[in-house]
């Protein structure tokens, strides 16, 4: 059984920016992601397979390095929600853009998560990242899975903190701003997802109409039928071209603005949790200890230290 990785400085043996999530495979009720990274030595590549539990393991290892200098205030790269085989309509709606095109956008989101961790000057030094990218032994599958009571407890605690007014006016203003931005971003994601789904429906309709026009083509010596058939063939080609064009438009929308909005939405959620734990927890702690300054105290210091990866 693999030992838990210690938070110690290390240098990646692979090119962090070149890591690729090349494929997703259905493994029973779960999904397995194939990850390829190039060795810094240039002598080859690492090929590893990882499940979502392995990604959760990596994220948890990053969360628990509280004693690392400079880690306070860092907004960690957000991991997308878990994708499932034969997911329910509710789960698909939660994933949004990431559930489209046979989960290729989902692979791109996981890839972005790895790139952001590897590019960060503090997070990239965590030994867990090296293990995640190079070890042939899956690191996260020995970890005990969270049960439903843990998840319910966490959800209740987040709701309690969200409804609690911060004792520091600066942090409260930041929380209010975050709540507004989170709502607006989610709304933008939903609206743009509707646009993409409409584009996909138009592409499908164009394909069906192109196929239907071919059914109108008739053979024979009748000049009128021959002329009509020629028109049908040309129209079919036009609608087939429209189908391909609309399909490409939908794919481009997903891979650009779609993934960008999805990432921004997840970052807003990550910032909300950071404000709840940093804003409420640290502020209350300092108030109990009688160390809160009347001139802004720790509030300004915490905000200036908050760093989105």
Tab-separated table of C-alpha atoms in Angstrom:
chain	number	residue	atom	x	y	z
A	1	UNK	CA	0.000	0.000	0.000
A	2	UNK	CA	1.374	3.369	-0.950
A	3	UNK	CA	2.490	5.594	1.898
A	4	UNK	CA	0.927	9.029	2.168
A	5	UNK	CA	3.065	11.596	0.424
A	6	UNK	CA	4.760	14.160	2.609
A	7	UNK	CA	4.614	17.851	1.831
A	8	UNK	CA	8.222	18.486	1.016
A	9	UNK	CA	9.934	20.408	-1.698
A	10	UNK	CA	10.577	18.504	-4.888
A	11	UNK	CA	11.102	19.217	-8.530
A	12	UNK	CA	8.839	17.630	-11.112
A	13	UNK	CA	10.574	15.138	-13.374
A	14	UNK	CA	8.098	15.914	-16.173
A	15	UNK	CA	7.059	18.957	-18.192
A	16	UNK	CA	4.031	20.186	-16.225
A	17	UNK	CA	2.638	22.290	-19.066
A	18	UNK	CA	2.825	19.323	-21.457
A	19	UNK	CA	0.683	16.887	-19.451
A	20	UNK	CA	-2.188	15.489	-21.530
A	21	UNK	CA	-5.364	13.667	-20.552
A	22	UNK	CA	-5.518	11.734	-23.775
A	23	UNK	CA	-8.483	9.429	-23.324
A	24	UNK	CA	-11.344	8.463	-21.049
A	25	UNK	CA	-12.349	4.807	-20.717
A	26	UNK	CA	-15.501	3.336	-19.212
A	27	UNK	CA	-14.574	0.865	-16.498
A	28	UNK	CA	-17.765	-0.712	-15.188
A	29	UNK	CA	-19.666	2.044	-13.402
A	30	UNK	CA	-16.628	4.335	-13.283
A	31	UNK	CA	-14.330	6.222	-15.621
A	32	UNK	CA	-10.581	5.867	-16.085
A	33	UNK	CA	-8.483	8.685	-17.539
A	34	UNK	CA	-5.238	8.056	-19.407
A	35	UNK	CA	-2.577	10.670	-18.613
A	36	UNK	CA	0.625	11.164	-20.593
A	37	UNK	CA	3.527	13.362	-19.477
A	38	UNK	CA	6.952	13.895	-21.041
A	39	UNK	CA	10.080	13.331	-18.983
A	40	UNK	CA	12.348	16.331	-18.474
A	41	UNK	CA	15.286	14.160	-19.479
A	42	UNK	CA	13.717	13.713	-22.907
A	43	UNK	CA	14.131	9.949	-22.670
A	44	UNK	CA	10.475	9.043	-22.889
A	45	UNK	CA	7.027	9.476	-21.404
A	46	UNK	CA	5.026	8.403	-18.388
A	47	UNK	CA	1.695	6.749	-19.135
A	48	UNK	CA	-0.594	6.358	-16.123
A	49	UNK	CA	-4.284	5.680	-15.634
A	50	UNK	CA	-6.176	7.615	-12.994
A	51	UNK	CA	-9.726	7.601	-11.665
A	52	UNK	CA	-11.591	10.553	-10.207
A	53	UNK	CA	-10.671	9.260	-6.744
A	54	UNK	CA	-7.015	9.744	-7.661
A	55	UNK	CA	-7.693	13.373	-8.608
A	56	UNK	CA	-9.508	13.840	-5.283
A	57	UNK	CA	-6.497	12.352	-3.503
A	58	UNK	CA	-4.188	14.877	-5.170
A	59	UNK	CA	-6.486	17.762	-4.300
A	60	UNK	CA	-6.714	16.615	-0.681
A	61	UNK	CA	-2.917	16.410	-0.438
A	62	UNK	CA	-2.716	20.014	-1.628
A	63	UNK	CA	-5.374	21.142	0.860
A	64	UNK	CA	-3.585	19.626	3.858
A	65	UNK	CA	-0.221	21.409	3.485
A	66	UNK	CA	-1.169	24.185	5.906
A	67	UNK	CA	2.352	24.600	7.320
A	68	UNK	CA	3.891	25.491	3.945
A	69	UNK	CA	5.001	29.165	3.875
A	70	UNK	CA	2.898	31.311	1.550
A	71	UNK	CA	0.048	28.808	1.197
A	72	UNK	CA	-2.407	30.902	3.244
A	73	UNK	CA	-4.808	32.802	1.011
A	74	UNK	CA	-4.150	30.665	-2.089
A	75	UNK	CA	-7.334	29.761	-3.962
A	76	UNK	CA	-6.617	26.211	-5.100
A	77	UNK	CA	-7.399	25.119	-8.672
A	78	UNK	CA	-10.988	23.803	-8.609
A	79	UNK	CA	-11.608	20.180	-9.523
A	80	UNK	CA	-14.737	19.598	-11.652
A	81	UNK	CA	-17.588	17.519	-10.242
A	82	UNK	CA	-17.367	13.771	-10.686
A	83	UNK	CA	-18.515	12.416	-14.047
A	84	UNK	CA	-20.392	9.127	-14.093
A	85	UNK	CA	-21.254	6.422	-16.592
A	86	UNK	CA	-24.960	6.601	-17.508
A	87	UNK	CA	-25.336	9.667	-15.313
A	88	UNK	CA	-28.747	11.002	-14.396
A	89	UNK	CA	-30.147	14.145	-15.995
A	90	UNK	CA	-29.392	16.022	-12.758
A	91	UNK	CA	-25.716	14.921	-12.829
A	92	UNK	CA	-25.376	15.879	-16.494
A	93	UNK	CA	-26.893	19.295	-15.775
A	94	UNK	CA	-24.391	19.782	-12.946
A	95	UNK	CA	-21.482	19.083	-15.308
A	96	UNK	CA	-22.895	21.360	-18.015
A	97	UNK	CA	-20.393	21.846	-20.843
A	98	UNK	CA	-18.141	19.122	-19.449
A	99	UNK	CA	-20.745	16.429	-20.183
A	100	UNK	CA	-20.839	17.174	-23.932
A	101	UNK	CA	-19.003	15.490	-26.807
A	102	UNK	CA	-18.369	12.167	-25.048
A	103	UNK	CA	-16.663	13.903	-22.097
A	104	UNK	CA	-13.836	15.405	-24.152
A	105	UNK	CA	-14.426	18.824	-22.511
A	106	UNK	CA	-14.286	17.028	-19.158
A	107	UNK	CA	-10.848	15.653	-20.028
A	108	UNK	CA	-9.797	19.191	-20.976
A	109	UNK	CA	-10.984	20.467	-17.581
A	110	UNK	CA	-8.974	17.800	-15.740
A	111	UNK	CA	-5.984	18.673	-17.908
A	112	UNK	CA	-6.335	22.344	-16.978
A	113	UNK	CA	-6.476	21.377	-13.303
A	114	UNK	CA	-3.136	19.543	-13.598
A	115	UNK	CA	-1.536	22.378	-15.577
A	116	UNK	CA	-2.560	24.976	-12.986
A	117	UNK	CA	-1.206	22.913	-10.103
A	118	UNK	CA	2.061	22.219	-11.966
A	119	UNK	CA	2.483	25.896	-12.889
A	120	UNK	CA	2.087	27.183	-9.331
A	121	UNK	CA	5.360	27.944	-7.569
A	122	UNK	CA	4.159	26.441	-4.265
A	123	UNK	CA	1.720	23.679	-5.218
A	124	UNK	CA	4.084	22.203	-7.818
A	125	UNK	CA	6.599	21.404	-5.052
A	126	UNK	CA	4.218	19.007	-3.350
A	127	UNK	CA	5.557	15.478	-3.741
A	128	UNK	CA	2.036	14.211	-4.336
A	129	UNK	CA	1.961	15.799	-7.792
A	130	UNK	CA	5.054	13.839	-8.829
A	131	UNK	CA	3.480	10.625	-7.531
A	132	UNK	CA	0.211	11.379	-9.303
A	133	UNK	CA	1.891	11.918	-12.679
A	134	UNK	CA	4.528	9.178	-12.600
A	135	UNK	CA	3.602	6.350	-10.222
A	136	UNK	CA	2.258	3.152	-11.766
A	137	UNK	CA	0.319	2.526	-8.540
A	138	UNK	CA	-2.943	4.502	-8.352
A	139	UNK	CA	-2.528	6.736	-5.279
A	140	UNK	CA	-6.151	7.497	-4.453
A	141	UNK	CA	-7.854	4.115	-4.536
A	142	UNK	CA	-6.628	3.030	-1.109
A	143	UNK	CA	-8.181	6.098	0.477
A	144	UNK	CA	-11.409	5.620	2.369
A	145	UNK	CA	-14.320	7.001	0.424
A	146	UNK	CA	-16.462	9.709	1.963
A	147	UNK	CA	-19.843	8.419	3.048
A	148	UNK	CA	-23.137	10.200	2.555
A	149	UNK	CA	-23.160	11.481	6.150
A	150	UNK	CA	-19.825	13.260	5.655
A	151	UNK	CA	-21.109	14.924	2.486
A	152	UNK	CA	-24.365	15.937	4.171
A	153	UNK	CA	-22.478	17.339	7.163
A	154	UNK	CA	-20.222	19.344	4.863
A	155	UNK	CA	-23.205	20.755	2.937
A	156	UNK	CA	-24.965	21.786	6.168
A	157	UNK	CA	-21.788	23.420	7.484
A	158	UNK	CA	-21.351	25.411	4.246
A	159	UNK	CA	-24.959	26.613	4.414
A	160	UNK	CA	-24.469	27.645	8.046
A	161	UNK	CA	-21.349	29.640	7.226
A	162	UNK	CA	-22.969	31.244	4.190
A	163	UNK	CA	-25.859	32.576	6.283
A	164	UNK	CA	-23.531	33.814	9.032
A	165	UNK	CA	-22.646	37.487	8.816
A	166	UNK	CA	-18.918	38.148	9.060
A	167	UNK	CA	-17.790	40.342	11.952
A	168	UNK	CA	-15.348	42.122	9.640
A	169	UNK	CA	-17.023	44.570	7.242
A	170	UNK	CA	-14.311	44.172	4.603
A	171	UNK	CA	-14.680	40.386	4.484
A	172	UNK	CA	-18.462	40.682	4.440
A	173	UNK	CA	-18.293	43.028	1.445
A	174	UNK	CA	-16.030	40.545	-0.315
A	175	UNK	CA	-18.467	37.726	0.428
A	176	UNK	CA	-21.403	39.767	-0.855
A	177	UNK	CA	-19.502	40.550	-4.049
A	178	UNK	CA	-18.572	36.891	-4.484
A	179	UNK	CA	-22.180	35.757	-4.049
A	180	UNK	CA	-23.294	38.211	-6.742
A	181	UNK	CA	-20.511	37.167	-9.123
A	182	UNK	CA	-21.162	33.464	-8.484
A	183	UNK	CA	-24.825	33.852	-9.351
A	184	UNK	CA	-24.111	35.896	-12.475
A	185	UNK	CA	-21.453	33.458	-13.682
A	186	UNK	CA	-23.716	30.442	-13.166
A	187	UNK	CA	-26.470	32.223	-15.058
A	188	UNK	CA	-24.067	32.988	-17.915
A	189	UNK	CA	-22.984	29.326	-18.007
A	190	UNK	CA	-26.593	28.123	-18.207
A	191	UNK	CA	-27.547	30.631	-20.917
A	192	UNK	CA	-24.501	29.901	-23.057
A	193	UNK	CA	-25.044	26.153	-22.602
A	194	UNK	CA	-28.557	26.650	-24.015
A	195	UNK	CA	-26.979	28.396	-27.032
A	196	UNK	CA	-24.591	25.490	-27.633
A	197	UNK	CA	-27.343	22.886	-27.259
A	198	UNK	CA	-29.449	24.845	-29.771
A	199	UNK	CA	-26.530	24.874	-32.203
A	200	UNK	CA	-26.210	21.112	-31.841
A	201	UNK	CA	-29.941	20.644	-32.454
A	202	UNK	CA	-29.731	22.804	-35.589
A	203	UNK	CA	-26.822	20.697	-36.837
A	204	UNK	CA	-28.809	17.495	-36.289
A	205	UNK	CA	-31.866	18.969	-38.037
A	206	UNK	CA	-29.759	20.025	-41.024
A	207	UNK	CA	-28.364	16.500	-41.264
A	208	UNK	CA	-31.839	14.970	-41.196
A	209	UNK	CA	-33.116	17.370	-43.852
A	210	UNK	CA	-30.097	16.683	-46.069
A	211	UNK	CA	-30.786	12.952	-45.850
A	212	UNK	CA	-34.493	13.493	-46.566
A	213	UNK	CA	-33.738	15.475	-49.717
A	214	UNK	CA	-31.849	12.489	-51.112
A	215	UNK	CA	-35.034	10.448	-50.832
A	216	UNK	CA	-36.645	12.795	-53.365
A	217	UNK	CA	-34.062	11.973	-56.037
A	218	UNK	CA	-35.552	9.886	-58.876
A	219	UNK	CA	-33.935	8.201	-61.827
A	220	UNK	CA	-35.417	8.154	-65.324
A	221	UNK	CA	-35.571	10.025	-68.609
A	222	UNK	CA	-38.197	12.531	-67.569
A	223	UNK	CA	-36.468	15.962	-67.838
A	224	UNK	CA	-38.662	17.514	-65.133
A	225	UNK	CA	-37.842	14.754	-62.660
A	226	UNK	CA	-34.168	14.988	-63.577
A	227	UNK	CA	-34.186	18.768	-62.974
A	228	UNK	CA	-36.016	18.344	-59.649
A	229	UNK	CA	-33.585	15.620	-58.558
A	230	UNK	CA	-30.638	17.866	-59.400
A	231	UNK	CA	-32.081	20.651	-57.236
A	232	UNK	CA	-32.622	18.193	-54.361
A	233	UNK	CA	-29.012	16.993	-54.567
A	234	UNK	CA	-27.694	20.570	-54.498
A	235	UNK	CA	-29.918	21.497	-51.579
A	236	UNK	CA	-28.836	18.346	-49.752
A	237	UNK	CA	-25.188	19.319	-50.204
A	238	UNK	CA	-25.949	22.811	-48.872
A	239	UNK	CA	-27.680	21.498	-45.753
A	240	UNK	CA	-24.929	18.942	-45.192
A	241	UNK	CA	-22.433	21.792	-45.347
A	242	UNK	CA	-24.577	23.760	-42.869
A	243	UNK	CA	-24.588	20.733	-40.569
A	244	UNK	CA	-20.787	20.500	-40.581
A	245	UNK	CA	-20.413	24.242	-40.069
A	246	UNK	CA	-22.880	24.360	-37.151
A	247	UNK	CA	-21.215	21.305	-35.569
A	248	UNK	CA	-17.839	23.060	-35.718
A	249	UNK	CA	-19.346	26.260	-34.300
A	250	UNK	CA	-20.779	24.317	-31.346
A	251	UNK	CA	-17.436	22.552	-30.717
A	252	UNK	CA	-15.525	25.835	-30.858
A	253	UNK	CA	-18.006	27.476	-28.485
A	254	UNK	CA	-17.554	24.652	-25.985
A	255	UNK	CA	-13.740	24.610	-26.169
A	256	UNK	CA	-13.400	28.404	-25.839
A	257	UNK	CA	-16.021	30.441	-24.004
A	258	UNK	CA	-17.823	27.382	-22.666
A	259	UNK	CA	-14.816	25.933	-20.836
A	260	UNK	CA	-13.757	29.439	-19.789
A	261	UNK	CA	-17.115	30.173	-18.168
A	262	UNK	CA	-17.167	26.753	-16.517
A	263	UNK	CA	-13.700	27.312	-15.012
A	264	UNK	CA	-14.632	30.815	-13.828
A	265	UNK	CA	-17.781	29.446	-12.185
A	266	UNK	CA	-15.803	26.786	-10.310
A	267	UNK	CA	-13.241	29.384	-9.229
A	268	UNK	CA	-16.015	31.573	-7.834
A	269	UNK	CA	-17.217	28.600	-5.777
A	270	UNK	CA	-13.667	27.956	-4.566
A	271	UNK	CA	-13.323	31.609	-3.576
A	272	UNK	CA	-16.613	31.400	-1.680
A	273	UNK	CA	-15.255	28.543	0.436
A	274	UNK	CA	-12.018	30.446	0.970
A	275	UNK	CA	-13.933	33.508	2.166
A	276	UNK	CA	-16.033	31.358	4.497
A	277	UNK	CA	-13.038	29.671	6.120
A	278	UNK	CA	-10.602	32.603	5.925
A	279	UNK	CA	-13.084	35.396	6.450
A	280	UNK	CA	-15.226	33.856	9.149
A	281	UNK	CA	-12.850	31.437	10.843
A	282	UNK	CA	-9.766	33.641	11.054
A	283	UNK	CA	-11.775	36.741	11.937
A	284	UNK	CA	-13.649	35.035	14.757
A	285	UNK	CA	-10.415	33.532	16.046
A	286	UNK	CA	-8.733	36.926	16.200
A	287	UNK	CA	-11.784	38.482	17.826
A	288	UNK	CA	-11.731	35.803	20.523
A	289	UNK	CA	-8.062	36.456	21.092
A	290	UNK	CA	-8.693	40.195	21.197
A	291	UNK	CA	-6.253	40.900	18.395
A	292	UNK	CA	-8.515	42.438	15.772
A	293	UNK	CA	-7.250	45.866	14.749
A	294	UNK	CA	-9.667	48.795	14.475
A	295	UNK	CA	-7.931	49.854	11.269
A	296	UNK	CA	-8.791	46.752	9.264
A	297	UNK	CA	-6.578	44.334	11.166
A	298	UNK	CA	-6.055	40.970	9.601
A	299	UNK	CA	-8.828	41.532	7.026
A	300	UNK	CA	-6.725	43.569	4.639
A	301	UNK	CA	-3.753	41.288	5.151
A	302	UNK	CA	-5.768	38.184	4.330
A	303	UNK	CA	-7.224	39.726	1.204
A	304	UNK	CA	-3.895	40.943	-0.068
A	305	UNK	CA	-2.581	37.406	0.440
A	306	UNK	CA	-5.449	35.758	-1.404
A	307	UNK	CA	-4.084	34.427	-4.663
A	308	UNK	CA	-6.022	32.737	-7.415
A	309	UNK	CA	-3.872	30.058	-9.014
